[in-house]
Tab-separated table of C-alpha atoms and ligand atoms in Angstrom:
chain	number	residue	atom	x	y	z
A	156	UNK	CA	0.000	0.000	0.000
A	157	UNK	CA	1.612	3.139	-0.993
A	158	UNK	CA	1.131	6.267	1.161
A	159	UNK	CA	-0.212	9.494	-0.907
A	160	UNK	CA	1.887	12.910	0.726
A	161	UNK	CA	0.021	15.818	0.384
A	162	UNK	CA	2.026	19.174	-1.099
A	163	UNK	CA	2.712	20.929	2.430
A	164	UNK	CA	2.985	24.977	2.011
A	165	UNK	CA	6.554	26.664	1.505
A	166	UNK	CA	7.265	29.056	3.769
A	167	UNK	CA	9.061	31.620	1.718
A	168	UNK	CA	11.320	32.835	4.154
A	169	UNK	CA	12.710	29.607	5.357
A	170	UNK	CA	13.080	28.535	1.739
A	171	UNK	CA	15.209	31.911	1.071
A	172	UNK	CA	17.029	31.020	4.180
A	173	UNK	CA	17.500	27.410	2.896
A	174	UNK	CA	18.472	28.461	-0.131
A	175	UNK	CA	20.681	30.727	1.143
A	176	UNK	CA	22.788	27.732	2.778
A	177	UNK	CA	22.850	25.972	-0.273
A	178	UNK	CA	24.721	28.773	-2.048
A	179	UNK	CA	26.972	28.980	0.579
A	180	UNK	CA	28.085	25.670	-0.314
A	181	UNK	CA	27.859	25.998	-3.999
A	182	UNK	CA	30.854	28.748	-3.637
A	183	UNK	CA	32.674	26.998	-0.832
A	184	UNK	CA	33.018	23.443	-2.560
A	185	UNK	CA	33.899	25.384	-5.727
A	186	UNK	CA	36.532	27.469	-3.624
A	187	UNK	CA	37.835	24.086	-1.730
A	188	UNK	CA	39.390	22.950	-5.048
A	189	UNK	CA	40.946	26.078	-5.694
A	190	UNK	CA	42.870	26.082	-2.066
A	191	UNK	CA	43.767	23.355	-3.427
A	192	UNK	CA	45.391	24.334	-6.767
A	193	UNK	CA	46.656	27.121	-4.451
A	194	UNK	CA	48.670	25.603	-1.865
A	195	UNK	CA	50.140	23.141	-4.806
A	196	UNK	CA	51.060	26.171	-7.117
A	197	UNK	CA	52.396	28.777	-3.950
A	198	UNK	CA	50.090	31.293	-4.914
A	199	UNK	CA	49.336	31.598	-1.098
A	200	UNK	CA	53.258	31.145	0.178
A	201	UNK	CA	54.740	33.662	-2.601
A	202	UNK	CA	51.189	36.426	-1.632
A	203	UNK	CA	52.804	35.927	1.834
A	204	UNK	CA	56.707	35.897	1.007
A	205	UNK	CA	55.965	38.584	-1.469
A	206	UNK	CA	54.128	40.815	-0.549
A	207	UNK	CA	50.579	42.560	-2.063
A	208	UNK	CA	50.525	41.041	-5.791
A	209	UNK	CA	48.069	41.844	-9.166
A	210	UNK	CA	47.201	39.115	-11.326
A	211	UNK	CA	50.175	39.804	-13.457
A	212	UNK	CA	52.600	40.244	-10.317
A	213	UNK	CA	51.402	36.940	-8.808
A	214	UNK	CA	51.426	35.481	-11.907
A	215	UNK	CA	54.896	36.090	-13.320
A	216	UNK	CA	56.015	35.202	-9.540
A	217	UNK	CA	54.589	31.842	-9.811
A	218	UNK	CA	55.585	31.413	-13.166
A	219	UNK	CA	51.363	30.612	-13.813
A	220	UNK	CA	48.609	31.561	-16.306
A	221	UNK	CA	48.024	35.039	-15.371
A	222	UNK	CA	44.083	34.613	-16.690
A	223	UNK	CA	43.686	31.445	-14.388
A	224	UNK	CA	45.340	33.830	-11.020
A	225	UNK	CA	43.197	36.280	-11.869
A	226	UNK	CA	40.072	34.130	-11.731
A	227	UNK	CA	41.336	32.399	-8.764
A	228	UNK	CA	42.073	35.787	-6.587
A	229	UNK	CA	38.545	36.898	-7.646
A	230	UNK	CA	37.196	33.328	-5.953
A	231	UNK	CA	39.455	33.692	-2.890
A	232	UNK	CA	38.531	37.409	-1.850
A	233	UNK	CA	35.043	36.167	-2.691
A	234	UNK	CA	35.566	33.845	0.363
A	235	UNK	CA	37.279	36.120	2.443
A	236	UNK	CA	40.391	33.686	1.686
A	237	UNK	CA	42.433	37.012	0.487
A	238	UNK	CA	42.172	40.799	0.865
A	239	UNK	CA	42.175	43.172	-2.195
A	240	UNK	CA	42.970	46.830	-2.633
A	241	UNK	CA	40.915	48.273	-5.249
A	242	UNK	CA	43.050	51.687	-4.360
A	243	UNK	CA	45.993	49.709	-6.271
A	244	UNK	CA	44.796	46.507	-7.835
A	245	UNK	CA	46.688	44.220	-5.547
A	246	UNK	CA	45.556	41.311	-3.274
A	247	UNK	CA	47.580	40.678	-0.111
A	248	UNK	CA	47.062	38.110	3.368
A	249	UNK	CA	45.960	39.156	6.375
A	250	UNK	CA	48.868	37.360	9.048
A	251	UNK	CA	45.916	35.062	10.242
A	252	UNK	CA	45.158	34.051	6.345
A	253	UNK	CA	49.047	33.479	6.203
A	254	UNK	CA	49.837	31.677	8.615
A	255	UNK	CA	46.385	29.616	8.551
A	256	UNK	CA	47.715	28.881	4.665
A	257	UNK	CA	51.311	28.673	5.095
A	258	UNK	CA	52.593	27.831	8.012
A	259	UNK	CA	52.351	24.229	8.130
A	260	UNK	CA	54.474	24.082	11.994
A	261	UNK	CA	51.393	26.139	13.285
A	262	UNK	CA	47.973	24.872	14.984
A	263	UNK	CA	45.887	26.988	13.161
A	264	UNK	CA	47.332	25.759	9.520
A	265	UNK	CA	44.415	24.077	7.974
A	266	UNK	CA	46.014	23.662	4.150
A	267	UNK	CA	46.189	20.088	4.501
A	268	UNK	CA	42.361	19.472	4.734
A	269	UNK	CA	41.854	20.689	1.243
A	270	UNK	CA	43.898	17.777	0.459
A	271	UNK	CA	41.938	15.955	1.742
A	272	UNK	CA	38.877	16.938	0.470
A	273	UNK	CA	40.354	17.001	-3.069
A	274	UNK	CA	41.853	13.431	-2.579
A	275	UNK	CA	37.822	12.255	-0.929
A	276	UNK	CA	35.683	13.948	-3.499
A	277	UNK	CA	37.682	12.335	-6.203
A	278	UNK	CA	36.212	8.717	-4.963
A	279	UNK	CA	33.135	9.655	-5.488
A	280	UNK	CA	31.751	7.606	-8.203
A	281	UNK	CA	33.460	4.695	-6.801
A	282	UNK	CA	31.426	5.505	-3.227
A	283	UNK	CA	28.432	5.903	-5.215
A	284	UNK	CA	29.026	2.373	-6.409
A	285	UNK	CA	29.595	1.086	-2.992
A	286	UNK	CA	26.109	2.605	-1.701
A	287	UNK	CA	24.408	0.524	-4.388
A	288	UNK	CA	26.159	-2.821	-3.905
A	289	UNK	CA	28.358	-2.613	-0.917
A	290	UNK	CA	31.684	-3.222	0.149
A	291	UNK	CA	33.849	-0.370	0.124
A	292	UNK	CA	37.338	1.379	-0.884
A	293	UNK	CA	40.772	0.636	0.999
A	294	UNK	CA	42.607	3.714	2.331
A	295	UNK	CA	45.626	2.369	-0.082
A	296	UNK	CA	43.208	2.773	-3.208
A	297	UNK	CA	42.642	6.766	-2.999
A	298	UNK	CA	44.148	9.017	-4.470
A	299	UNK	CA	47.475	9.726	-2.976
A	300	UNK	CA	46.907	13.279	-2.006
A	301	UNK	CA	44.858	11.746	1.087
A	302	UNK	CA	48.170	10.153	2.455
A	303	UNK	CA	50.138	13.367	2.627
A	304	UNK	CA	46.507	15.921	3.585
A	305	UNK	CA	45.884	13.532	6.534
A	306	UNK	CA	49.372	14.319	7.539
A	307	UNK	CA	49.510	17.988	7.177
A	308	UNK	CA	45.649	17.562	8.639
A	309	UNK	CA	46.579	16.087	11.797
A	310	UNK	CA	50.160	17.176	12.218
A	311	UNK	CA	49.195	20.949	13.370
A	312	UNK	CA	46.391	19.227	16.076
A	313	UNK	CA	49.536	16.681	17.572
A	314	UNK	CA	51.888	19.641	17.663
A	315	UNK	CA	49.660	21.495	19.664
A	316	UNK	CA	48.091	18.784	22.299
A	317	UNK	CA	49.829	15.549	22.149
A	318	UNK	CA	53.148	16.531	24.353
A	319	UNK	CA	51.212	19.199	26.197
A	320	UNK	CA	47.835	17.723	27.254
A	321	UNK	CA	47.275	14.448	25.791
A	322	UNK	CA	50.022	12.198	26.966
A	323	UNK	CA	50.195	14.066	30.500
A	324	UNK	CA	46.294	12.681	30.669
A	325	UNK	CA	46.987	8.884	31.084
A	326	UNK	CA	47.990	6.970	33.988
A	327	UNK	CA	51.828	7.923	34.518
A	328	UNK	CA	53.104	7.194	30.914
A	329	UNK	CA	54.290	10.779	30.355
A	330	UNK	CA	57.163	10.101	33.435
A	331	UNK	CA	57.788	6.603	32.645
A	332	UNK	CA	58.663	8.016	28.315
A	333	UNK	CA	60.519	10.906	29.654
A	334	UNK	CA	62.680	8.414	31.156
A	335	UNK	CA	62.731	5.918	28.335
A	336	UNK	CA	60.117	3.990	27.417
A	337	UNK	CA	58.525	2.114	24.263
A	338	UNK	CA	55.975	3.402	22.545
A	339	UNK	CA	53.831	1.667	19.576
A	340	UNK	CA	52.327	3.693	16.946
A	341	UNK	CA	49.524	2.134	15.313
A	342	UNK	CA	48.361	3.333	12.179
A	343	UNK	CA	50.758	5.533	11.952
A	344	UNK	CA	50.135	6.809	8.144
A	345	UNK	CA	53.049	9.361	7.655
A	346	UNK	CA	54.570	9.156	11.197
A	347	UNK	CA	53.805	12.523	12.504
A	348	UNK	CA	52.543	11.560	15.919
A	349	UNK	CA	55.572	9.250	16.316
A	350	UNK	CA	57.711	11.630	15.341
A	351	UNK	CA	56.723	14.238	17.386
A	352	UNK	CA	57.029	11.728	20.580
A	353	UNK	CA	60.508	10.781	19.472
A	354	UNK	CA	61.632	14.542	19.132
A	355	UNK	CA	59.869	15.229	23.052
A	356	UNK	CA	61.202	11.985	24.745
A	357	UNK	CA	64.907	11.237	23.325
A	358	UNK	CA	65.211	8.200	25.799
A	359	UNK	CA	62.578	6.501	24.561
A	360	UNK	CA	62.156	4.115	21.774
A	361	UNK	CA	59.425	4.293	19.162
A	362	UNK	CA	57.906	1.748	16.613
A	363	UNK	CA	55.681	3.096	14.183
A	364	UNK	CA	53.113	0.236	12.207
A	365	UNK	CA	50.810	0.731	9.138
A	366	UNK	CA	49.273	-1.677	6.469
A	367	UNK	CA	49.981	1.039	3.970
A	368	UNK	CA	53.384	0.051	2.424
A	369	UNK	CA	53.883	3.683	0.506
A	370	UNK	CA	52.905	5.623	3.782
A	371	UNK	CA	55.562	3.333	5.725
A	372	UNK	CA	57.870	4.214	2.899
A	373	UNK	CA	56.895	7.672	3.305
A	374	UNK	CA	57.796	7.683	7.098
A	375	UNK	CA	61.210	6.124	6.889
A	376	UNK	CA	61.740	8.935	5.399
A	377	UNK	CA	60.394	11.614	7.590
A	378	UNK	CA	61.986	9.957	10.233
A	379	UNK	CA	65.955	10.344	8.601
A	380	UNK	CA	64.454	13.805	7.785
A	381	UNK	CA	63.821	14.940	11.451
A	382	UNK	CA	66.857	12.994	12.446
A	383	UNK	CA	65.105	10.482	14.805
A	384	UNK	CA	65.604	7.447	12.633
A	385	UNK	CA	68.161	6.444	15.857
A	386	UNK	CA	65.404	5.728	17.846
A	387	UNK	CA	62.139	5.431	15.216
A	388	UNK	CA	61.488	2.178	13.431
A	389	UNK	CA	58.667	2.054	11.176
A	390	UNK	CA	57.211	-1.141	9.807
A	391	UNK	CA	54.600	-2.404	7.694
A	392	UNK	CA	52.064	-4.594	10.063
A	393	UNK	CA	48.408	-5.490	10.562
A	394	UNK	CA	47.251	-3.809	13.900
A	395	UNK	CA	46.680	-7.551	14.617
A	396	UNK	CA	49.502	-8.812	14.062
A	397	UNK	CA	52.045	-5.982	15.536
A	398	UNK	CA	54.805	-7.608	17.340
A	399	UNK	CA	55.420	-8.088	21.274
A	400	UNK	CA	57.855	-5.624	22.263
A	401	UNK	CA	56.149	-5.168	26.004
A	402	UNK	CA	55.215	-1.747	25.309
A	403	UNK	CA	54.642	1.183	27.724
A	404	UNK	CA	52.319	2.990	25.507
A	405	UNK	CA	50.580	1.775	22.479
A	406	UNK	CA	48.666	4.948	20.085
A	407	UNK	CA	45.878	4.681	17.822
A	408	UNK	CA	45.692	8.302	16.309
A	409	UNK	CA	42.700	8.757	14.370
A	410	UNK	CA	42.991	5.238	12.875
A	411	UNK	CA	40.949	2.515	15.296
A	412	UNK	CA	37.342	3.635	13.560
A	413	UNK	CA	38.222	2.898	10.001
A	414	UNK	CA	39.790	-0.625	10.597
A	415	UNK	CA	38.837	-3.625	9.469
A	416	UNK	CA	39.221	-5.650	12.676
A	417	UNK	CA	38.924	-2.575	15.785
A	418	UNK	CA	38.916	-5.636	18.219
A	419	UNK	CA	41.150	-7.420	16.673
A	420	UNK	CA	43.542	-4.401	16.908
A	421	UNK	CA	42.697	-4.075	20.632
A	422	UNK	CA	43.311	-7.505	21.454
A	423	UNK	CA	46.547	-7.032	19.831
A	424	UNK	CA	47.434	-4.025	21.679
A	425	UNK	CA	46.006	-5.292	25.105
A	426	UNK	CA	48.526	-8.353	24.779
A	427	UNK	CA	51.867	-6.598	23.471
A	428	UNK	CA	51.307	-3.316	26.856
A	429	UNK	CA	53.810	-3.973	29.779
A	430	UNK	CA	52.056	-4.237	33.151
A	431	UNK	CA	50.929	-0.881	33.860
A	432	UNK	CA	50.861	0.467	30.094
A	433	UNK	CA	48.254	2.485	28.422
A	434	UNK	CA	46.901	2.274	24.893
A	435	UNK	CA	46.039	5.899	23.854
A	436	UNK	CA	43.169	5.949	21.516
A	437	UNK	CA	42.694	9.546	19.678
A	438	UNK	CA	39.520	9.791	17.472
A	439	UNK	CA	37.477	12.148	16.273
A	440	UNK	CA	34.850	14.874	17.936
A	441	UNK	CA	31.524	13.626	18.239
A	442	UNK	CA	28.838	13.336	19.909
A	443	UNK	CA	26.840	10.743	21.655
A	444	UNK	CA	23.697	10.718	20.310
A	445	UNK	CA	23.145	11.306	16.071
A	446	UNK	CA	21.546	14.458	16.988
A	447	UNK	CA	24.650	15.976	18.666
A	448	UNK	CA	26.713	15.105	15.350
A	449	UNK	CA	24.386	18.219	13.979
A	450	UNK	CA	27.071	20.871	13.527
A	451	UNK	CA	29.876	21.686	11.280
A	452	UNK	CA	32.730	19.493	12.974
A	453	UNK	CA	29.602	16.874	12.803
A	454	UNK	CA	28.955	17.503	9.004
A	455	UNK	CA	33.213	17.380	8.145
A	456	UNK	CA	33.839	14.254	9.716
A	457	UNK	CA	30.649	12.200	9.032
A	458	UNK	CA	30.988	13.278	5.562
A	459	UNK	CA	34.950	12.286	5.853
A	460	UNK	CA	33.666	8.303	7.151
A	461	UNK	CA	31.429	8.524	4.431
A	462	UNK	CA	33.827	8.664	1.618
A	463	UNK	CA	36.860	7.048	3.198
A	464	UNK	CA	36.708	6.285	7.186
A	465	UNK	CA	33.327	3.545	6.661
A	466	UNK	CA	34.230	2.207	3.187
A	467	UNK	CA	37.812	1.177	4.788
A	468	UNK	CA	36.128	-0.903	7.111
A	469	UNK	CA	33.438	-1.837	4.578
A	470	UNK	CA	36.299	-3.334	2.127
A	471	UNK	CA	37.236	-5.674	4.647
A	472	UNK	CA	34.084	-6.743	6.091
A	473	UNK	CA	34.447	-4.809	9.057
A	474	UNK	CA	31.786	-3.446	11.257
A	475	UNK	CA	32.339	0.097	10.332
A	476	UNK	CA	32.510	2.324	13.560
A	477	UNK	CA	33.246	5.681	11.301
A	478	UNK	CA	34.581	8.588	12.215
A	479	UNK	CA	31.402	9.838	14.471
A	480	UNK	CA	31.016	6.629	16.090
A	481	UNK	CA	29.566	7.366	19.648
A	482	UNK	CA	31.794	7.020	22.775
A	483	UNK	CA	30.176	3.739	23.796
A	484	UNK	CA	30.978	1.997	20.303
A	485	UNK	CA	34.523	2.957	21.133
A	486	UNK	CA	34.332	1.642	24.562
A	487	UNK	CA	32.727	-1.524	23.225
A	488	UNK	CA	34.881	-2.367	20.961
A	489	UNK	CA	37.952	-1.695	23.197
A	490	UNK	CA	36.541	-4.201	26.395
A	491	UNK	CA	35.788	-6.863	23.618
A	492	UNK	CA	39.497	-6.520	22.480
A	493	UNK	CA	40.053	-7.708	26.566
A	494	UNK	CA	40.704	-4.394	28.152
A	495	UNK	CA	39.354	-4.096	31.293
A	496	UNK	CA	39.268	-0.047	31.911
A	497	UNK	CA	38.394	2.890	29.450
A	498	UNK	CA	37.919	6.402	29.860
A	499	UNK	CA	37.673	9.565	28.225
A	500	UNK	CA	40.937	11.232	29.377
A	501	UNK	CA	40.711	14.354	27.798
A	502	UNK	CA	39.759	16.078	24.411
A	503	UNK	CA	39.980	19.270	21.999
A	504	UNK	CA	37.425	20.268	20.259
A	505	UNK	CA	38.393	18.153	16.878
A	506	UNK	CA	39.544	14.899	18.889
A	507	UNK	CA	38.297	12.700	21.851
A	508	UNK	CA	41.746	11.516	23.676
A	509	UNK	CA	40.584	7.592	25.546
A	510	UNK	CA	42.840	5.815	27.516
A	511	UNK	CA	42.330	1.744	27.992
A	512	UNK	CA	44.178	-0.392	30.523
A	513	UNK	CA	44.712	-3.793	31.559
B	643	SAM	C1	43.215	8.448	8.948
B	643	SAM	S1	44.737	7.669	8.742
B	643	SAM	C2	45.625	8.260	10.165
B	643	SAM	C3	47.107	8.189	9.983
B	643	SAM	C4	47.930	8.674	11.172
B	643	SAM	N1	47.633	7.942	12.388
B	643	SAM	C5	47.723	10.140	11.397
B	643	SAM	O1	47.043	10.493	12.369
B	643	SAM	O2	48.248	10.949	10.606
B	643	SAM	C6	44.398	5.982	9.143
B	643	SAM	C7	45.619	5.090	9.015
B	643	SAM	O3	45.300	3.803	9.568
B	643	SAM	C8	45.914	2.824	8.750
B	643	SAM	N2	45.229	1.545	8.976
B	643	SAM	C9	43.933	1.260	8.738
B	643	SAM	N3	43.665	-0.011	9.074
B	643	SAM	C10	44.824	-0.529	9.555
B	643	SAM	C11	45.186	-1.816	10.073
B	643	SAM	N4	44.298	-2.792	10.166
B	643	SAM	N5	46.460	-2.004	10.467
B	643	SAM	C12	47.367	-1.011	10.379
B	643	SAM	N6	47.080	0.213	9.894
B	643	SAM	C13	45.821	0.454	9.495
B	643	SAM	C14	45.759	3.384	7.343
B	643	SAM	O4	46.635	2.758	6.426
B	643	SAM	C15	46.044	4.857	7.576
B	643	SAM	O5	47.415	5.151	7.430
């Protein structure tokens, strides 16, 4: 029996407002590729090394298409991305556009999301396929501009919290890694957050894993780059199968909701901690209940899990937690991997920082 819906009135105000939103996003998606194109051309680095720029000036600076810059500078003042001066002709960055688009060793750069984004909206079609019929897309199978935009992503947030706050919140690891402890890093993509541990805590050893083989190639490197390859070893493993080294800390930065096997990976890490470890398990904002998820850190990373975060899990039968998977999901997964304590130690407001213990 099919149910008839009768035409319900439009409010004309709400469906200006509505409307409204929907341009909003019409210019920003359009913009978000053009970040894009800027942060891979320098248009942003040589506005802020250089100075106030025209079209032409930028141009010839960035040896670039000065009909394409001028487009693009037209888009990014548009979105309050860059400043102009119709007085001379020139567009120029504000510091906090600079350094938010620049400065990839500060918290508030954000140029690595539009990697990201780019890498994520170019799966598309192959999502769309997946909605139809299932299964799902490996992180190893995107584009590669997701390996390196997850790194610049995250690295700014780990800079800023993971020394600081985050590693002071569990049970007396940061003491026992300032004198020299071991430290597992699981899924560790590029190696940021075990690089930034090895650079804070010298006496300590660190072992970075990842199923990825290019993003463990990709950390060896970043390792001999920062000059902590002395006490770094990176390694391509299952989060199962990671082996026993009786660590004092084992880290799951943004990594335990898109796995295949989350208990799996628990179980693992529950078995290789030293008596009195902690596994530190980063993830995502978000809330408890679907309705809290309704707000724009709510609407980035559920619509992150829906191109990439589920359809990893998906590929490999797994139950899909996703990146807005409520605390309890977390919590259930992490007791059926055979911890016995979990708790929410501490949090920003991008990441929820868990600790689990034996
Ligand atoms: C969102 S990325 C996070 C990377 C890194 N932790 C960071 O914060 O920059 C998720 C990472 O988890 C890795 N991963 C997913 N499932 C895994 C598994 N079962 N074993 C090991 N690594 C896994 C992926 O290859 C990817 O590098």
């Amino acid at each position: 029996m099919s149910v008839v819906l009768q035409p319900q009135p439009i409010n004309e105000d709400k469906m200006n407002a509505f409307l409204g939103k929907v341009v909003v996003d019409f210019g920003a998606s359009l913009s978000s590729a053009l970040v894009y194109i800027g942060q891979k051309l320098g248009l942003y680095k040589t506005l802020a090394d250089a100075g106030p720029a025209t079209p032409a000036e930028l141009a010839q600076r960035t040896n670039t298409n000065e009909r394409y810059v001028r487009e693009w500078l037209i888009n990014q003042a548009a979105g309050g991305y860059v400043e102009y001066d119709a007085a001379t002709g020139r567009y120029h960055l504000t510091p906090e556009q600079s350094v938010a688009l620049t400065d990839e060793h500060s918290p508030f750069y954000v140029g690595g999301g539009f990697f990201v984004i780019k890498a994520m909206t170019s799966a598309v079609s192959r999502i769309e396929d997946h909605f139809r019929k299932g299964g799902g897309m490996l992180w190893g199978e995107h584009d590669p501009d997701l390996f390196v935009g997850t790194e610049r992503f995250f690295r700014p947030g780990y800079a800023a919290h993971l020394i600081a706050s985050w590693i002071p919140a569990l049970t007396g690891i940061e003491d026992k890694l300032k004198a020299g402890g071991k430290v597992a890093d699981i899924g560790c993509g590029h190696g940021s957050s075990t690089i930034i541990m090895a650079q804070a805590y010298p006496n300590s050893r660190f072992w970075g894993f990842d199923n990825h083989p290019k993003s463990i190639e990709t950390a060896k490197q970043r390792a001999i780059d920062a000059g902590v390859s002395d006490r770094v070893t990176f390694s391509v493993a299952n989060a199962s199968e990671i082996p026993d080294e009786q660590f004092d800390m084992v880290s799951f930065f943004d990594c335990l909701h898109d796995m295949g096997d989350p208990v799996g990976a628990c179980k693992r890490a529950s078995e290789v901690l030293a008596a009195d470890g902690s596994a530190l398990i980063v993830e995502p904002m978000a809330g408890d209940t679907v309705e809290e998820n309704f707000n724009i850190i709510g609407r980035t990373f559920s619509g992150a899990s829906t191109l990439c975060c589920t359809s990893n899990s998906l590929a490999q039968d797994g139950p899909a937690l996703g990146a807005v998977a409520p605390e309890s999901a977390i919590r259930e997964a992490v007791l059926a991997g055979g911890f016995k304590e979990f708790r929410r130690a501490t949090e920003t407001p991008f990441n929820r920082i868990f600790e689990a213990r034996n």
